[in-house]
PDB file of C-alpha atoms in Angstrom:
ATOM      1  CA  MET A 260     171.617-139.626 -89.952  1.00 86.00           C
ATOM      2  CA  THR A 261     175.273-139.991 -91.308  1.00 93.00           C
ATOM      3  CA  LYS A 262     177.796-140.375 -88.927  1.00 95.00           C
ATOM      4  CA  ILE A 263     181.613-138.591 -89.945  1.00 96.00           C
ATOM      5  CA  LEU A 264     184.450-139.770 -87.952  1.00 97.00           C
ATOM      6  CA  VAL A 265     186.888-136.915 -87.519  1.00 97.00           C
ATOM      7  CA  ALA A 266     190.055-139.027 -87.128  1.00 96.00           C
ATOM      8  CA  THR A 267     191.812-137.323 -83.946  1.00 92.00           C
ATOM      9  CA  ASN A 268     191.970-137.627 -80.164  1.00 86.00           C
ATOM     10  CA  ASN A 269     193.386-134.037 -79.764  1.00 85.00           C
ATOM     11  CA  PRO A 270     190.539-131.732 -78.631  1.00 88.00           C
ATOM     12  CA  THR A 271     192.106-128.754 -80.247  1.00 86.00           C
ATOM     13  CA  LYS A 272     192.438-130.078 -83.719  1.00 87.00           C
ATOM     14  CA  TYR A 273     188.759-131.405 -83.721  1.00 92.00           C
ATOM     15  CA  LYS A 274     187.520-127.958 -82.789  1.00 92.00           C
ATOM     16  CA  SER A 275     189.460-126.542 -85.417  1.00 90.00           C
ATOM     17  CA  ILE A 276     187.828-128.797 -87.961  1.00 91.00           C
ATOM     18  CA  MET A 277     184.505-128.340 -86.852  1.00 92.00           C
ATOM     19  CA  ARG A 278     184.482-124.672 -87.124  1.00 92.00           C
ATOM     20  CA  GLY A 279     184.794-125.428 -90.742  1.00 87.00           C
ATOM     21  CA  LEU A 280     182.265-128.246 -91.008  1.00 89.00           C
ATOM     22  CA  GLY A 281     180.670-128.475 -88.023  1.00 82.00           C
ATOM     23  CA  THR A 282     177.707-126.443 -89.495  1.00 87.00           C
ATOM     24  CA  ILE A 283     176.499-128.937 -92.059  1.00 89.00           C
ATOM     25  CA  LYS A 284     172.962-130.055 -91.401  1.00 88.00           C
ATOM     26  CA  ASP A 285     171.899-133.720 -90.581  1.00 92.00           C
ATOM     27  CA  ILE A 286     175.799-135.200 -89.816  1.00 94.00           C
ATOM     28  CA  GLN A 287     176.391-136.597 -86.455  1.00 94.00           C
ATOM     29  CA  TRP A 288     180.549-135.651 -85.858  1.00 96.00           C
ATOM     30  CA  LEU A 289     182.612-138.212 -84.144  1.00 95.00           C
ATOM     31  CA  SER A 290     186.031-138.019 -82.860  1.00 95.00           C
ATOM     32  CA  LEU A 291     187.933-141.323 -81.936  1.00 95.00           C
ATOM     33  CA  SER A 292     187.539-139.881 -78.078  1.00 94.00           C
ATOM     34  CA  ASP A 293     183.991-141.302 -79.042  1.00 94.00           C
ATOM     35  CA  LEU A 294     184.865-144.519 -80.184  1.00 93.00           C
ATOM     36  CA  PRO A 295     187.270-146.205 -77.389  1.00 85.00           C
ATOM     37  CA  ASN A 296     189.457-149.131 -77.842  1.00 90.00           C
ATOM     38  CA  ILE A 297     190.540-148.578 -81.612  1.00 93.00           C
ATOM     39  CA  PRO A 298     194.469-148.884 -81.902  1.00 93.00           C
ATOM     40  CA  ASP A 299     196.549-146.036 -83.334  1.00 90.00           C
ATOM     41  CA  TYR A 300     197.328-145.780 -86.756  1.00 92.00           C
ATOM     42  CA  ASN A 301     201.009-145.691 -87.087  1.00 87.00           C
ATOM     43  CA  GLU A 302     201.617-142.791 -89.985  1.00 83.00           C
ATOM     44  CA  VAL A 303     203.645-143.944 -92.336  1.00 84.00           C
ATOM     45  CA  GLY A 304     204.124-142.340 -95.560  1.00 85.00           C
ATOM     46  CA  ASN A 305     205.924-139.793 -97.833  1.00 86.00           C
ATOM     47  CA  SER A 306     203.530-136.831 -98.184  1.00 90.00           C
ATOM     48  CA  TYR A 307     200.841-135.206 -96.444  1.00 90.00           C
ATOM     49  CA  LYS A 308     198.478-136.903 -99.127  1.00 94.00           C
ATOM     50  CA  GLU A 309     199.447-140.326 -98.481  1.00 94.00           C
ATOM     51  CA  ILE A 310     199.392-140.382 -94.673  1.00 93.00           C
ATOM     52  CA  ALA A 311     196.008-138.649 -94.619  1.00 95.00           C
ATOM     53  CA  LEU A 312     194.541-141.097 -97.135  1.00 96.00           C
ATOM     54  CA  ALA A 313     195.823-144.183 -95.468  1.00 96.00           C
ATOM     55  CA  LYS A 314     194.887-142.814 -91.693  1.00 96.00           C
ATOM     56  CA  ALA A 315     191.128-141.686 -93.063  1.00 97.00           C
ATOM     57  CA  LYS A 316     190.965-145.600 -94.706  1.00 97.00           C
ATOM     58  CA  TYR A 317     192.380-147.331 -91.645  1.00 97.00           C
ATOM     59  CA  TYR A 318     189.805-145.654 -89.287  1.00 97.00           C
ATOM     60  CA  SER A 319     187.149-145.871 -91.790  1.00 97.00           C
ATOM     61  CA  GLU A 320     187.399-149.684 -92.228  1.00 95.00           C
ATOM     62  CA  LYS A 321     187.577-150.060 -88.376  1.00 95.00           C
ATOM     63  CA  THR A 322     184.825-148.335 -87.690  1.00 95.00           C
ATOM     64  CA  GLY A 323     182.585-148.530 -90.600  1.00 95.00           C
ATOM     65  CA  HIS A 324     182.130-144.750 -90.688  1.00 96.00           C
ATOM     66  CA  ILE A 325     183.059-142.201 -93.107  1.00 97.00           C
ATOM     67  CA  THR A 326     186.315-140.734 -92.032  1.00 98.00           C
ATOM     68  CA  ILE A 327     188.303-137.565 -92.053  1.00 97.00           C
ATOM     69  CA  ALA A 328     192.087-137.797 -91.417  1.00 96.00           C
ATOM     70  CA  ASP A 329     194.143-135.238 -91.514  1.00 92.00           C
ATOM     71  CA  ASP A 330     198.368-134.750 -91.892  1.00 89.00           C
ATOM     72  CA  SER A 331     200.339-131.585 -91.415  1.00 85.00           C
ATOM     73  CA  GLY A 332     203.629-130.222 -90.499  1.00 82.00           C
ATOM     74  CA  ILE A 333     205.499-126.864 -90.028  1.00 80.00           C
ATOM     75  CA  PHE A 334     208.452-125.506 -92.620  1.00 82.00           C
ATOM     76  CA  VAL A 335     210.674-123.421 -90.633  1.00 83.00           C
ATOM     77  CA  SER A 336     213.321-121.296 -93.151  1.00 84.00           C
ATOM     78  CA  ALA A 337     215.911-121.897 -90.423  1.00 82.00           C
ATOM     79  CA  PHE A 338     215.623-125.514 -90.233  1.00 79.00           C
ATOM     80  CA  PRO A 339     214.933-126.690 -93.521  1.00 73.00           C
ATOM     81  CA  SER A 340     215.631-130.267 -93.004  1.00 72.00           C
ATOM     82  CA  LYS A 341     214.690-130.611 -89.428  1.00 73.00           C
ATOM     83  CA  PHE A 342     210.643-130.107 -89.584  1.00 68.00           C
ATOM     84  CA  GLY A 343     208.428-130.821 -92.542  1.00 63.00           C
ATOM     85  CA  ILE A 344     206.533-133.912 -92.964  1.00 65.00           C
ATOM     86  CA  LYS A 345     207.958-135.228 -89.473  1.00 63.00           C
ATOM     87  CA  SER A 346     207.565-132.504 -87.457  1.00 60.00           C
ATOM     88  CA  ARG A 347     205.596-133.865 -84.601  1.00 58.00           C
ATOM     89  CA  ARG A 348     206.928-137.349 -84.854  1.00 58.00           C
ATOM     90  CA  GLU A 349     210.792-135.900 -85.033  1.00 60.00           C
ATOM     91  CA  PHE A 350     210.750-132.884 -83.029  1.00 66.00           C
ATOM     92  CA  GLY A 351     209.894-132.622 -79.408  1.00 65.00           C
ATOM     93  CA  GLU A 352     209.140-136.204 -77.042  1.00 66.00           C
ATOM     94  CA  ALA A 353     206.685-138.740 -77.585  1.00 65.00           C
ATOM     95  CA  GLY A 354     203.541-137.742 -75.417  1.00 70.00           C
ATOM     96  CA  MET A 355     203.983-133.923 -75.361  1.00 74.00           C
ATOM     97  CA  ASN A 356     200.957-132.226 -75.578  1.00 77.00           C
ATOM     98  CA  ASP A 357     200.522-128.699 -77.948  1.00 76.00           C
ATOM     99  CA  MET A 358     201.448-126.617 -75.635  1.00 83.00           C
ATOM    100  CA  GLU A 359     204.802-128.386 -74.443  1.00 87.00           C
ATOM    101  CA  TRP A 360     205.621-128.809 -78.282  1.00 77.00           C
ATOM    102  CA  LEU A 361     204.947-125.132 -79.071  1.00 81.00           C
ATOM    103  CA  ARG A 362     206.905-123.737 -75.844  1.00 88.00           C
ATOM    104  CA  LEU A 363     209.933-126.037 -77.216  1.00 84.00           C
ATOM    105  CA  PHE A 364     209.632-124.811 -80.961  1.00 83.00           C
ATOM    106  CA  ILE A 365     209.200-121.170 -79.430  1.00 87.00           C
ATOM    107  CA  ASP A 366     212.616-121.546 -77.298  1.00 88.00           C
ATOM    108  CA  LEU A 367     214.243-123.147 -80.280  1.00 84.00           C
ATOM    109  CA  MET A 368     212.986-119.978 -82.720  1.00 86.00           C
ATOM    110  CA  GLU A 369     213.424-117.328 -80.415  1.00 89.00           C
ATOM    111  CA  HIS A 370     217.307-116.848 -81.265  1.00 89.00           C
ATOM    112  CA  GLN A 371     217.227-117.498 -85.044  1.00 87.00           C
ATOM    113  CA  ASP A 372     217.390-114.377 -87.466  1.00 90.00           C
ATOM    114  CA  ASP A 373     215.073-115.831 -89.715  1.00 89.00           C
ATOM    115  CA  GLN A 374     211.835-117.093 -88.078  1.00 87.00           C
ATOM    116  CA  THR A 375     209.654-117.725 -91.105  1.00 88.00           C
ATOM    117  CA  ALA A 376     207.643-120.689 -91.198  1.00 85.00           C
ATOM    118  CA  LYS A 377     204.362-122.008 -92.373  1.00 87.00           C
ATOM    119  CA  ILE A 378     202.179-125.112 -91.545  1.00 85.00           C
ATOM    120  CA  GLN A 379     200.723-127.410 -94.323  1.00 87.00           C
ATOM    121  CA  THR A 380     197.681-129.126 -93.773  1.00 89.00           C
ATOM    122  CA  THR A 381     195.758-132.136 -95.839  1.00 93.00           C
ATOM    123  CA  LEU A 382     192.656-133.444 -95.198  1.00 94.00           C
ATOM    124  CA  CYS A 383     191.349-136.555 -96.930  1.00 96.00           C
ATOM    125  CA  LEU A 384     187.774-138.372 -96.540  1.00 96.00           C
ATOM    126  CA  TYR A 385     187.502-141.934 -96.933  1.00 97.00           C
ATOM    127  CA  ASN A 386     183.905-143.352 -97.278  1.00 96.00           C
ATOM    128  CA  PRO A 387     183.949-146.983 -96.734  1.00 93.00           C
ATOM    129  CA  LYS A 388     180.724-147.851 -98.770  1.00 90.00           C
ATOM    130  CA  ASN A 389     182.467-147.145-101.925  1.00 88.00           C
ATOM    131  CA  ASN A 390     186.312-147.422-100.806  1.00 77.00           C
ATOM    132  CA  ARG A 391     187.413-143.844-101.696  1.00 73.00           C
TER     133      ARG A 391
END
């Protein structure tokens, strides 16, 4: 059976990805929580694709598994330079869970006239057997 790693420790993100992929047969799906002691990837890059691909390659090389990784961010009309590619890393505090981050974000947005926002997510799959 083929093993595919979804490179996240976030159970909410894992469930979301599995809603789309989990019905594929003959795959054993793993998350980073299934593989302890793997150092975190230090996200570096200038685009969602660059970060997601580098993250997938990093975890694939560490584990030997085909790996799916993502990068995402939120774009907010009221704050065009505050969010985007570094939404999670530069807004809030290190170690915040999803609900804490969301509460901080809602508190910031509730007084804005323009509350338009969109989320962008990029997924990349890396196969260590063919280096792509």
